[in-house]
Amino acid sequence: MKNYKVYICVTCKNKNNNQNEFYPFCSKKCRDIDLSKWLNEEYAIEDNIIEQK
Ligand SMILES: [Zn+2]
């Protein structure tokens, strides 16, 4: 039985399950990245946060 929800990390757009303690992020790294974006007031253009290379 699947009894978990899947969410997409705000920072890197990867799918994760909600057992992650860093929700809505996938990891501490992504949470810190998002936090620093807020601190730098660069959060306006959400579609342009990370370019996967
Ligand atoms: Zn992430």
Short mmCIF file of N, CA and C and ligand atoms in Angstrom, two decimals:
data_model
loop_
_atom_site.label_atom_id
_atom_site.label_comp_id
_atom_site.label_asym_id
_atom_site.label_seq_id
_atom_site.Cartn_x
_atom_site.Cartn_y
_atom_site.Cartn_z
N MET A 1 0.83 -1.21 0.00
CA MET A 1 0.00 0.00 0.00
C MET A 1 0.86 1.25 0.00
N LYS A 2 0.49 2.13 -0.87
CA LYS A 2 1.19 3.42 -0.87
C LYS A 2 0.40 4.40 -0.01
N ASN A 3 1.01 4.84 1.02
CA ASN A 3 0.31 5.74 1.94
C ASN A 3 1.17 6.95 2.27
N TYR A 4 1.83 7.46 1.26
CA TYR A 4 2.64 8.64 1.47
C TYR A 4 2.36 9.65 0.37
N LYS A 5 2.56 10.89 0.67
CA LYS A 5 2.38 11.93 -0.32
C LYS A 5 3.71 12.28 -0.95
N VAL A 6 3.63 12.75 -2.17
CA VAL A 6 4.83 13.18 -2.87
C VAL A 6 4.75 14.68 -3.07
N TYR A 7 5.84 15.33 -2.81
CA TYR A 7 5.90 16.76 -3.05
C TYR A 7 7.13 17.08 -3.88
N ILE A 8 7.13 18.25 -4.44
CA ILE A 8 8.26 18.66 -5.27
C ILE A 8 9.05 19.72 -4.52
N CYS A 9 10.32 19.48 -4.40
CA CYS A 9 11.20 20.41 -3.68
C CYS A 9 11.11 21.80 -4.31
N VAL A 10 10.93 22.80 -3.47
CA VAL A 10 10.79 24.17 -3.94
C VAL A 10 12.06 24.63 -4.65
N THR A 11 13.18 24.13 -4.21
CA THR A 11 14.45 24.62 -4.73
C THR A 11 14.89 23.87 -5.99
N CYS A 12 14.95 22.55 -5.94
CA CYS A 12 15.55 21.79 -7.04
C CYS A 12 14.51 21.08 -7.90
N LYS A 13 13.24 21.12 -7.49
CA LYS A 13 12.14 20.56 -8.26
C LYS A 13 12.15 19.04 -8.33
N ASN A 14 12.94 18.40 -7.50
CA ASN A 14 12.91 16.95 -7.44
C ASN A 14 11.74 16.47 -6.60
N LYS A 15 11.23 15.30 -6.94
CA LYS A 15 10.13 14.73 -6.16
C LYS A 15 10.67 14.05 -4.90
N ASN A 16 9.94 14.23 -3.82
CA ASN A 16 10.31 13.62 -2.56
C ASN A 16 9.06 13.16 -1.83
N ASN A 17 9.20 12.25 -0.90
CA ASN A 17 8.04 11.91 -0.07
C ASN A 17 8.05 12.73 1.21
N ASN A 18 6.90 12.78 1.85
CA ASN A 18 6.75 13.72 2.95
C ASN A 18 7.31 13.24 4.27
N GLN A 19 8.08 12.17 4.24
CA GLN A 19 8.76 11.75 5.45
C GLN A 19 10.01 12.59 5.70
N ASN A 20 10.32 13.39 4.73
CA ASN A 20 11.51 14.22 4.85
C ASN A 20 11.30 15.34 5.85
N GLU A 21 12.23 15.49 6.76
CA GLU A 21 12.08 16.49 7.81
C GLU A 21 12.27 17.91 7.28
N PHE A 22 12.76 18.04 6.06
CA PHE A 22 13.05 19.37 5.52
C PHE A 22 11.92 19.89 4.63
N TYR A 23 10.80 19.19 4.60
CA TYR A 23 9.65 19.63 3.83
C TYR A 23 9.42 21.12 3.99
N PRO A 24 9.13 21.90 2.94
CA PRO A 24 8.91 21.46 1.56
C PRO A 24 10.18 21.37 0.71
N PHE A 25 11.28 21.14 1.35
CA PHE A 25 12.52 20.96 0.59
C PHE A 25 12.98 19.51 0.71
N CYS A 26 13.89 19.10 -0.16
CA CYS A 26 14.32 17.71 -0.14
C CYS A 26 15.49 17.50 0.81
N SER A 27 16.16 18.57 1.17
CA SER A 27 17.35 18.42 2.00
C SER A 27 17.69 19.74 2.68
N LYS A 28 18.59 19.65 3.62
CA LYS A 28 19.03 20.86 4.30
C LYS A 28 19.67 21.82 3.30
N LYS A 29 20.37 21.27 2.33
CA LYS A 29 21.02 22.10 1.31
C LYS A 29 20.01 22.96 0.57
N CYS A 30 18.94 22.33 0.11
CA CYS A 30 17.92 23.08 -0.62
C CYS A 30 17.23 24.10 0.28
N ARG A 31 17.02 23.74 1.51
CA ARG A 31 16.41 24.68 2.44
C ARG A 31 17.32 25.90 2.63
N ASP A 32 18.59 25.65 2.77
CA ASP A 32 19.53 26.76 2.95
C ASP A 32 19.62 27.63 1.71
N ILE A 33 19.55 27.00 0.55
CA ILE A 33 19.56 27.76 -0.71
C ILE A 33 18.36 28.68 -0.78
N ASP A 34 17.21 28.14 -0.42
CA ASP A 34 15.99 28.94 -0.45
C ASP A 34 16.06 30.07 0.55
N LEU A 35 16.57 29.77 1.72
CA LEU A 35 16.69 30.79 2.76
C LEU A 35 17.59 31.93 2.28
N SER A 36 18.70 31.58 1.67
CA SER A 36 19.62 32.61 1.21
C SER A 36 19.01 33.44 0.08
N LYS A 37 18.15 32.81 -0.71
CA LYS A 37 17.46 33.57 -1.75
C LYS A 37 16.53 34.61 -1.14
N TRP A 38 15.82 34.19 -0.09
CA TRP A 38 14.96 35.14 0.61
C TRP A 38 15.80 36.28 1.17
N LEU A 39 16.90 35.94 1.77
CA LEU A 39 17.73 36.96 2.40
C LEU A 39 18.28 37.93 1.37
N ASN A 40 18.48 37.45 0.17
CA ASN A 40 19.01 38.30 -0.89
C ASN A 40 17.92 38.95 -1.73
N GLU A 41 16.67 38.69 -1.36
CA GLU A 41 15.54 39.24 -2.08
C GLU A 41 15.58 38.93 -3.58
N GLU A 42 15.93 37.68 -3.86
CA GLU A 42 16.02 37.26 -5.25
C GLU A 42 15.00 36.16 -5.53
N TYR A 43 13.91 36.19 -4.85
CA TYR A 43 12.98 35.08 -4.93
C TYR A 43 11.85 35.34 -5.92
N ALA A 44 11.90 36.43 -6.63
CA ALA A 44 10.77 36.85 -7.45
C ALA A 44 10.52 35.91 -8.64
N ILE A 45 11.56 35.47 -9.28
CA ILE A 45 11.43 34.67 -10.50
C ILE A 45 11.64 33.20 -10.19
N GLU A 46 10.55 32.57 -9.80
CA GLU A 46 10.66 31.21 -9.29
C GLU A 46 11.03 30.21 -10.40
N ASP A 47 10.65 30.49 -11.61
CA ASP A 47 10.94 29.55 -12.69
C ASP A 47 12.40 29.53 -13.09
N ASN A 48 13.15 30.46 -12.58
CA ASN A 48 14.52 30.63 -13.05
C ASN A 48 15.55 30.34 -11.98
N ILE A 49 15.14 29.64 -10.93
CA ILE A 49 16.03 29.47 -9.78
C ILE A 49 17.26 28.64 -10.13
N ILE A 50 17.02 27.47 -10.68
CA ILE A 50 18.13 26.57 -10.95
C ILE A 50 18.07 26.05 -12.36
N GLU A 51 19.15 26.18 -13.08
CA GLU A 51 19.28 25.56 -14.38
C GLU A 51 20.02 24.25 -14.22
N GLN A 52 19.38 23.15 -14.53
CA GLN A 52 20.06 21.87 -14.44
C GLN A 52 21.00 21.73 -15.63
N LYS A 53 22.26 21.39 -15.32
CA LYS A 53 23.23 21.28 -16.40
C LYS A 53 23.73 19.84 -16.52
ZN ZN B 1 15.81 19.95 -3.38
#
